[in-house]
Amino acid sequence: MREAIGVVRGVAMSEGAGVRIARLLGTQQLQAFDPFVMLDHFDSDDAADYLAGFPDHPHRGFETVTYMLEGRMRHADNRGHSGVIGTGGVQWMRAGRGIVHSEMPEQEEGRMRGFQLWVNLPARLKMSEPGYQEFPAERLGRETREDGVAVVVVAGATSRGTAGPVAAPHVDARYLDVVLPPGARLEEPVPSDHAAMLAVYEGSIAVGSGGEVGALSLVALGPGDRVVARAGGGGARFLLLAGRPIGEPVAWGGPFVMNTREEVMQAFDDYRAGRF
Ligand code: CO
């Protein structure tokens, strides 16, 4: 059974043109959790917190995963790709060798809530062709278990065979969104060669044999072959994120995630020279 080896509270910060987010991974407390680089949670029903959005900005060397729990976000890039990610939808974007994109709210009021995860790419794929996997809510996997436990599967598959639409074979990613009624328990095998973490965003859970962890927290899990979590009295919602570590040096500079400092500088040069 995997135990919590670290619990990190979300750090409030401003991203893009002034969007209020809570960073769960990618801070001083927990800089990266191979193969994951960053995890942000956004949640506000005050449009002033999100209206400014994320205007044009570049990425290289990794994948961004936007999962909208609530709200609508319009996406457009410099290769002519655009679309809207709606409530419950996911966009898994490979930035690869370079993309310039914007992510702007497609609403002027109401709640906007979701996650952006950065999944690293191994050196052999950092300069690969950019691409997208995009799916609306109805295409995601859905599993109902005993005691009212519900699991939405974005990527990978559960131990009971419910598969998500996203394929991320380079890290064999699993991206599950779990709802636990009060006192209910999730037990889910996760291969022992995977790194696994939980992002608690509603209520609280007890992880493994440990004490309760409340929202908004990231729980880094230690070694083992299964994840066990039990909801507190108010129930819980959390993400279970797992993937095979890449095991390479990580050089993260602004919107670029490469293997070396020199490659990050090269990315800045290429972006400024219009080579994305
Ligand atoms: Co972006």
mmCIF file of C-alpha atoms and ligand atoms in Angstrom:
data_model
loop_
_atom_site.group_PDB
_atom_site.id
_atom_site.type_symbol
_atom_site.label_atom_id
_atom_site.label_comp_id
_atom_site.label_asym_id
_atom_site.label_seq_id
_atom_site.Cartn_x
_atom_site.Cartn_y
_atom_site.Cartn_z
ATOM 1 C CA MET A 1 0.000 0.000 0.000
ATOM 2 C CA ARG A 2 1.350 3.382 -0.958
ATOM 3 C CA GLU A 3 1.775 5.832 1.923
ATOM 4 C CA ALA A 4 1.949 9.637 1.769
ATOM 5 C CA ILE A 5 5.590 10.707 1.658
ATOM 6 C CA GLY A 6 4.815 14.397 1.304
ATOM 7 C CA VAL A 7 1.796 16.679 1.571
ATOM 8 C CA VAL A 8 1.945 20.075 -0.105
ATOM 9 C CA ARG A 9 -0.674 22.782 0.318
ATOM 10 C CA GLY A 10 -1.599 24.697 -2.848
ATOM 11 C CA VAL A 11 0.262 27.989 -3.186
ATOM 12 C CA ALA A 12 -1.862 30.930 -4.351
ATOM 13 C CA MET A 13 -0.356 32.773 -7.312
ATOM 14 C CA SER A 14 -1.195 34.623 -10.470
ATOM 15 C CA GLU A 15 -0.577 33.132 -13.926
ATOM 16 C CA GLY A 16 -1.112 34.216 -17.533
ATOM 17 C CA ALA A 17 -2.396 37.801 -17.684
ATOM 18 C CA GLY A 18 -3.498 37.686 -14.031
ATOM 19 C CA VAL A 19 -5.513 34.513 -13.467
ATOM 20 C CA ARG A 20 -5.661 33.418 -9.838
ATOM 21 C CA ILE A 21 -4.532 29.837 -9.425
ATOM 22 C CA ALA A 22 -3.312 27.511 -6.707
ATOM 23 C CA ARG A 23 -0.087 25.706 -7.632
ATOM 24 C CA LEU A 24 0.080 22.214 -6.183
ATOM 25 C CA LEU A 25 3.186 20.960 -7.958
ATOM 26 C CA GLY A 26 6.113 22.979 -9.248
ATOM 27 C CA THR A 27 6.795 25.128 -6.185
ATOM 28 C CA GLN A 28 9.660 25.304 -3.707
ATOM 29 C CA GLN A 29 7.850 22.705 -1.579
ATOM 30 C CA LEU A 30 7.763 20.152 -4.389
ATOM 31 C CA GLN A 31 9.594 21.148 -7.556
ATOM 32 C CA ALA A 32 8.699 18.175 -9.710
ATOM 33 C CA PHE A 33 7.481 14.626 -9.344
ATOM 34 C CA ASP A 34 8.834 12.766 -12.356
ATOM 35 C CA PRO A 35 7.181 12.448 -14.899
ATOM 36 C CA PHE A 36 5.014 15.373 -13.738
ATOM 37 C CA VAL A 37 6.373 18.911 -13.734
ATOM 38 C CA MET A 38 3.553 21.169 -12.634
ATOM 39 C CA LEU A 39 -0.069 21.066 -11.461
ATOM 40 C CA ASP A 40 -2.262 24.154 -11.170
ATOM 41 C CA HIS A 41 -5.830 24.322 -9.916
ATOM 42 C CA PHE A 42 -8.084 27.213 -10.885
ATOM 43 C CA ASP A 43 -11.444 27.744 -9.206
ATOM 44 C CA SER A 44 -13.410 30.966 -9.014
ATOM 45 C CA ASP A 45 -16.933 32.251 -9.581
ATOM 46 C CA ASP A 46 -15.593 35.811 -9.700
ATOM 47 C CA ALA A 47 -14.868 36.636 -13.347
ATOM 48 C CA ALA A 48 -12.218 39.159 -12.251
ATOM 49 C CA ASP A 49 -10.098 36.174 -11.193
ATOM 50 C CA TYR A 50 -10.032 34.560 -14.647
ATOM 51 C CA LEU A 51 -11.188 37.003 -17.363
ATOM 52 C CA ALA A 52 -7.655 38.092 -18.316
ATOM 53 C CA GLY A 53 -6.935 34.495 -19.353
ATOM 54 C CA PHE A 54 -3.698 33.214 -20.800
ATOM 55 C CA PRO A 55 -2.898 35.260 -23.947
ATOM 56 C CA ASP A 56 -0.325 34.056 -26.513
ATOM 57 C CA HIS A 57 2.601 32.234 -24.928
ATOM 58 C CA PRO A 58 4.981 29.493 -26.079
ATOM 59 C CA HIS A 59 5.709 25.980 -24.851
ATOM 60 C CA ARG A 60 8.374 23.418 -25.743
ATOM 61 C CA GLY A 61 9.494 20.047 -24.473
ATOM 62 C CA PHE A 62 6.440 18.661 -22.633
ATOM 63 C CA GLU A 63 2.656 18.187 -22.670
ATOM 64 C CA THR A 64 -0.041 20.375 -21.119
ATOM 65 C CA VAL A 65 -3.246 18.755 -19.907
ATOM 66 C CA THR A 66 -6.251 20.989 -19.306
ATOM 67 C CA TYR A 67 -9.193 19.342 -17.527
ATOM 68 C CA MET A 68 -12.227 21.584 -17.105
ATOM 69 C CA LEU A 69 -14.411 20.682 -14.147
ATOM 70 C CA GLU A 70 -16.669 23.616 -14.842
ATOM 71 C CA GLY A 71 -16.673 26.414 -17.397
ATOM 72 C CA ARG A 72 -15.491 26.947 -20.941
ATOM 73 C CA MET A 73 -12.023 27.819 -22.210
ATOM 74 C CA ARG A 74 -11.197 28.768 -25.806
ATOM 75 C CA HIS A 75 -7.888 27.581 -27.153
ATOM 76 C CA ALA A 76 -6.040 28.783 -30.268
ATOM 77 C CA ASP A 77 -2.484 28.236 -31.524
ATOM 78 C CA ASN A 78 -0.087 29.511 -34.173
ATOM 79 C CA ARG A 79 -0.629 26.407 -36.329
ATOM 80 C CA GLY A 80 -4.277 27.195 -36.954
ATOM 81 C CA HIS A 81 -5.730 24.837 -34.399
ATOM 82 C CA SER A 82 -8.520 26.163 -32.183
ATOM 83 C CA GLY A 83 -11.495 24.980 -30.173
ATOM 84 C CA VAL A 84 -13.361 25.199 -26.908
ATOM 85 C CA ILE A 85 -12.822 22.944 -23.895
ATOM 86 C CA GLY A 86 -16.182 22.744 -22.119
ATOM 87 C CA THR A 87 -17.326 21.483 -18.728
ATOM 88 C CA GLY A 88 -15.908 18.026 -18.062
ATOM 89 C CA GLY A 89 -13.744 18.092 -21.184
ATOM 90 C CA VAL A 90 -10.034 17.542 -21.552
ATOM 91 C CA GLN A 91 -7.317 18.775 -23.869
ATOM 92 C CA TRP A 92 -4.017 16.908 -23.822
ATOM 93 C CA MET A 93 -1.585 18.967 -25.889
ATOM 94 C CA ARG A 94 1.875 17.918 -26.935
ATOM 95 C CA ALA A 95 3.913 21.119 -27.251
ATOM 96 C CA GLY A 96 6.843 19.087 -28.598
ATOM 97 C CA ARG A 97 9.327 21.246 -30.496
ATOM 98 C CA GLY A 98 7.232 24.346 -30.048
ATOM 99 C CA ILE A 99 3.824 25.916 -30.072
ATOM 100 C CA VAL A 100 2.480 29.396 -29.323
ATOM 101 C CA HIS A 101 -1.032 29.318 -27.957
ATOM 102 C CA SER A 102 -3.641 31.188 -25.974
ATOM 103 C CA GLU A 103 -6.179 29.879 -23.486
ATOM 104 C CA MET A 104 -8.985 32.373 -22.882
ATOM 105 C CA PRO A 105 -12.243 32.070 -20.949
ATOM 106 C CA GLU A 106 -15.275 31.542 -23.181
ATOM 107 C CA GLN A 107 -17.532 33.059 -20.508
ATOM 108 C CA GLU A 108 -17.863 36.392 -18.763
ATOM 109 C CA GLU A 109 -19.497 35.171 -15.606
ATOM 110 C CA GLY A 110 -20.059 32.003 -13.606
ATOM 111 C CA ARG A 111 -17.695 29.510 -12.118
ATOM 112 C CA MET A 112 -14.500 28.400 -13.849
ATOM 113 C CA ARG A 113 -12.815 25.453 -12.299
ATOM 114 C CA GLY A 114 -10.295 22.867 -13.404
ATOM 115 C CA PHE A 115 -6.697 21.745 -13.554
ATOM 116 C CA GLN A 116 -3.672 22.188 -15.760
ATOM 117 C CA LEU A 117 -1.059 19.448 -15.489
ATOM 118 C CA TRP A 118 2.342 19.458 -17.191
ATOM 119 C CA VAL A 119 3.605 16.028 -18.188
ATOM 120 C CA ASN A 120 7.244 15.831 -19.166
ATOM 121 C CA LEU A 121 8.533 14.330 -22.416
ATOM 122 C CA PRO A 122 11.689 12.205 -22.662
ATOM 123 C CA ALA A 123 14.621 13.721 -24.591
ATOM 124 C CA ARG A 124 13.789 11.686 -27.706
ATOM 125 C CA LEU A 125 10.308 13.320 -27.906
ATOM 126 C CA LYS A 126 11.032 16.879 -26.751
ATOM 127 C CA MET A 127 11.459 18.103 -30.333
ATOM 128 C CA SER A 128 8.617 15.972 -31.749
ATOM 129 C CA GLU A 129 5.701 17.309 -33.785
ATOM 130 C CA PRO A 130 3.075 19.166 -31.696
ATOM 131 C CA GLY A 131 -0.373 17.589 -31.511
ATOM 132 C CA TYR A 132 -3.626 17.304 -29.631
ATOM 133 C CA GLN A 133 -5.899 14.805 -27.988
ATOM 134 C CA GLU A 134 -9.192 16.539 -27.224
ATOM 135 C CA PHE A 135 -12.343 15.002 -25.813
ATOM 136 C CA PRO A 136 -15.633 16.368 -24.452
ATOM 137 C CA ALA A 137 -17.023 15.092 -21.144
ATOM 138 C CA GLU A 138 -19.144 12.369 -22.762
ATOM 139 C CA ARG A 139 -16.066 10.692 -24.250
ATOM 140 C CA LEU A 140 -14.311 10.202 -20.900
ATOM 141 C CA GLY A 141 -14.462 6.834 -19.164
ATOM 142 C CA ARG A 142 -16.952 6.549 -16.286
ATOM 143 C CA GLU A 143 -17.063 3.912 -13.608
ATOM 144 C CA THR A 144 -19.453 3.548 -10.671
ATOM 145 C CA ARG A 145 -18.318 1.360 -7.793
ATOM 146 C CA GLU A 146 -19.867 0.176 -4.557
ATOM 147 C CA ASP A 147 -20.768 2.772 -1.887
ATOM 148 C CA GLY A 148 -21.361 5.438 -4.538
ATOM 149 C CA VAL A 149 -17.700 5.735 -5.489
ATOM 150 C CA ALA A 150 -17.426 7.298 -8.963
ATOM 151 C CA VAL A 151 -14.347 7.482 -11.157
ATOM 152 C CA VAL A 152 -13.894 9.535 -14.332
ATOM 153 C CA VAL A 153 -11.060 8.197 -16.462
ATOM 154 C CA VAL A 154 -9.202 10.773 -18.549
ATOM 155 C CA ALA A 155 -6.129 8.708 -19.402
ATOM 156 C CA GLY A 156 -5.063 5.112 -18.880
ATOM 157 C CA ALA A 157 -7.438 2.516 -17.485
ATOM 158 C CA THR A 158 -8.654 1.464 -14.055
ATOM 159 C CA SER A 159 -8.031 -1.964 -12.566
ATOM 160 C CA ARG A 160 -11.659 -2.789 -13.452
ATOM 161 C CA GLY A 161 -11.069 -2.098 -17.119
ATOM 162 C CA THR A 162 -12.634 1.328 -17.636
ATOM 163 C CA ALA A 163 -10.412 3.143 -20.122
ATOM 164 C CA GLY A 164 -9.966 6.842 -20.750
ATOM 165 C CA PRO A 165 -9.682 8.247 -24.276
ATOM 166 C CA VAL A 166 -6.224 9.846 -23.873
ATOM 167 C CA ALA A 167 -3.117 7.838 -24.713
ATOM 168 C CA ALA A 168 0.184 8.928 -23.175
ATOM 169 C CA PRO A 169 2.303 5.810 -23.751
ATOM 170 C CA HIS A 170 5.664 7.536 -23.158
ATOM 171 C CA VAL A 171 4.848 7.613 -19.425
ATOM 172 C CA ASP A 172 1.863 5.220 -19.372
ATOM 173 C CA ALA A 173 -0.141 8.016 -17.716
ATOM 174 C CA ARG A 174 -3.183 7.392 -15.554
ATOM 175 C CA TYR A 175 -5.437 10.375 -14.899
ATOM 176 C CA LEU A 176 -8.449 9.558 -12.718
ATOM 177 C CA ASP A 177 -10.968 11.974 -11.180
ATOM 178 C CA VAL A 178 -12.464 10.302 -8.109
ATOM 179 C CA VAL A 179 -15.602 11.131 -6.127
ATOM 180 C CA LEU A 180 -15.928 9.526 -2.678
ATOM 181 C CA PRO A 181 -19.112 9.880 -0.601
ATOM 182 C CA PRO A 182 -18.550 10.397 3.158
ATOM 183 C CA GLY A 183 -16.576 7.478 4.612
ATOM 184 C CA ALA A 184 -16.247 5.662 1.271
ATOM 185 C CA ARG A 185 -12.974 4.099 0.219
ATOM 186 C CA LEU A 186 -11.047 3.767 -3.018
ATOM 187 C CA GLU A 187 -8.576 0.962 -3.469
ATOM 188 C CA GLU A 188 -6.888 1.039 -6.838
ATOM 189 C CA PRO A 189 -3.827 -0.909 -8.016
ATOM 190 C CA VAL A 190 -1.155 1.308 -9.607
ATOM 191 C CA PRO A 191 1.969 -0.382 -11.016
ATOM 192 C CA SER A 192 4.889 -0.267 -8.619
ATOM 193 C CA ASP A 193 7.178 1.243 -11.279
ATOM 194 C CA HIS A 194 4.916 4.307 -11.534
ATOM 195 C CA ALA A 195 5.119 7.548 -9.588
ATOM 196 C CA ALA A 196 1.708 8.368 -8.119
ATOM 197 C CA MET A 197 0.181 11.419 -6.485
ATOM 198 C CA LEU A 198 -3.240 12.628 -5.353
ATOM 199 C CA ALA A 199 -4.620 16.143 -5.701
ATOM 200 C CA VAL A 200 -7.405 16.671 -3.152
ATOM 201 C CA TYR A 201 -9.760 19.441 -4.255
ATOM 202 C CA GLU A 202 -12.907 18.865 -2.183
ATOM 203 C CA GLY A 203 -13.354 17.501 1.320
ATOM 204 C CA SER A 204 -10.656 15.352 2.861
ATOM 205 C CA ILE A 205 -9.147 11.869 2.579
ATOM 206 C CA ALA A 206 -7.033 9.601 4.726
ATOM 207 C CA VAL A 207 -4.272 8.157 2.549
ATOM 208 C CA GLY A 208 -2.853 4.684 3.193
ATOM 209 C CA SER A 209 -2.552 4.227 6.956
ATOM 210 C CA GLY A 210 -2.006 7.957 7.500
ATOM 211 C CA GLY A 211 -4.138 10.831 8.768
ATOM 212 C CA GLU A 212 -6.549 13.058 6.904
ATOM 213 C CA VAL A 213 -5.472 15.459 4.202
ATOM 214 C CA GLY A 214 -7.806 18.298 3.263
ATOM 215 C CA ALA A 215 -8.353 20.354 0.148
ATOM 216 C CA LEU A 216 -6.421 21.947 -1.469
ATOM 217 C CA SER A 217 -3.446 19.604 -1.198
ATOM 218 C CA LEU A 218 -1.125 17.458 -3.232
ATOM 219 C CA VAL A 219 -0.147 14.117 -1.712
ATOM 220 C CA ALA A 220 3.027 12.523 -3.089
ATOM 221 C CA LEU A 221 2.839 8.758 -2.648
ATOM 222 C CA GLY A 222 5.671 6.398 -1.809
ATOM 223 C CA PRO A 223 6.382 2.936 -3.201
ATOM 224 C CA GLY A 224 3.752 0.224 -3.405
ATOM 225 C CA ASP A 225 1.408 -1.403 -5.878
ATOM 226 C CA ARG A 226 -1.932 0.088 -4.815
ATOM 227 C CA VAL A 227 -3.454 3.359 -3.693
ATOM 228 C CA VAL A 228 -5.869 3.364 -0.765
ATOM 229 C CA ALA A 229 -7.841 6.468 0.219
ATOM 230 C CA ARG A 230 -10.840 6.904 2.509
ATOM 231 C CA ALA A 231 -13.043 9.997 2.515
ATOM 232 C CA GLY A 232 -13.662 11.995 5.664
ATOM 233 C CA GLY A 233 -17.124 12.905 6.943
ATOM 234 C CA GLY A 234 -17.717 15.452 4.208
ATOM 235 C CA GLY A 235 -16.808 13.158 1.313
ATOM 236 C CA ALA A 236 -14.026 14.017 -1.095
ATOM 237 C CA ARG A 237 -13.052 14.678 -4.679
ATOM 238 C CA PHE A 238 -9.488 14.177 -5.835
ATOM 239 C CA LEU A 239 -7.345 13.367 -8.837
ATOM 240 C CA LEU A 240 -5.220 10.228 -8.905
ATOM 241 C CA LEU A 241 -2.283 10.889 -11.234
ATOM 242 C CA ALA A 242 0.313 8.259 -12.035
ATOM 243 C CA GLY A 243 2.994 7.697 -14.638
ATOM 244 C CA ARG A 244 6.282 5.970 -15.274
ATOM 245 C CA PRO A 245 9.184 8.262 -14.332
ATOM 246 C CA ILE A 246 11.367 9.401 -17.225
ATOM 247 C CA GLY A 247 14.561 9.515 -15.178
ATOM 248 C CA GLU A 248 16.294 12.326 -17.056
ATOM 249 C CA PRO A 249 17.566 15.728 -15.867
ATOM 250 C CA VAL A 250 14.844 18.410 -15.847
ATOM 251 C CA ALA A 251 15.698 21.985 -16.838
ATOM 252 C CA TRP A 252 12.550 24.105 -16.422
ATOM 253 C CA GLY A 253 12.717 27.727 -17.527
ATOM 254 C CA GLY A 254 9.425 29.682 -17.803
ATOM 255 C CA PRO A 255 7.255 27.951 -20.439
ATOM 256 C CA PHE A 256 9.951 25.475 -21.498
ATOM 257 C CA VAL A 257 10.911 22.128 -19.976
ATOM 258 C CA MET A 258 14.108 20.685 -21.411
ATOM 259 C CA ASN A 259 16.998 18.504 -20.227
ATOM 260 C CA THR A 260 19.681 21.192 -19.979
ATOM 261 C CA ARG A 261 19.998 24.926 -19.312
ATOM 262 C CA GLU A 262 21.443 25.382 -22.818
ATOM 263 C CA GLU A 263 18.348 23.812 -24.389
ATOM 264 C CA VAL A 264 16.119 26.204 -22.420
ATOM 265 C CA MET A 265 18.190 29.186 -23.646
ATOM 266 C CA GLN A 266 17.922 27.810 -27.178
ATOM 267 C CA ALA A 267 14.129 27.632 -26.780
ATOM 268 C CA PHE A 268 14.021 31.320 -25.763
ATOM 269 C CA ASP A 269 16.213 32.184 -28.785
ATOM 270 C CA ASP A 270 14.063 30.136 -31.169
ATOM 271 C CA TYR A 271 10.863 31.680 -29.818
ATOM 272 C CA ARG A 272 12.193 35.249 -30.102
ATOM 273 C CA ALA A 273 13.414 34.533 -33.650
ATOM 274 C CA GLY A 274 9.946 33.302 -34.664
ATOM 275 C CA ARG A 275 11.064 29.719 -35.205
ATOM 276 C CA PHE A 276 8.145 28.139 -33.293
HETATM 277 CO CO CO B 1 -0.110 27.231 -22.172
#
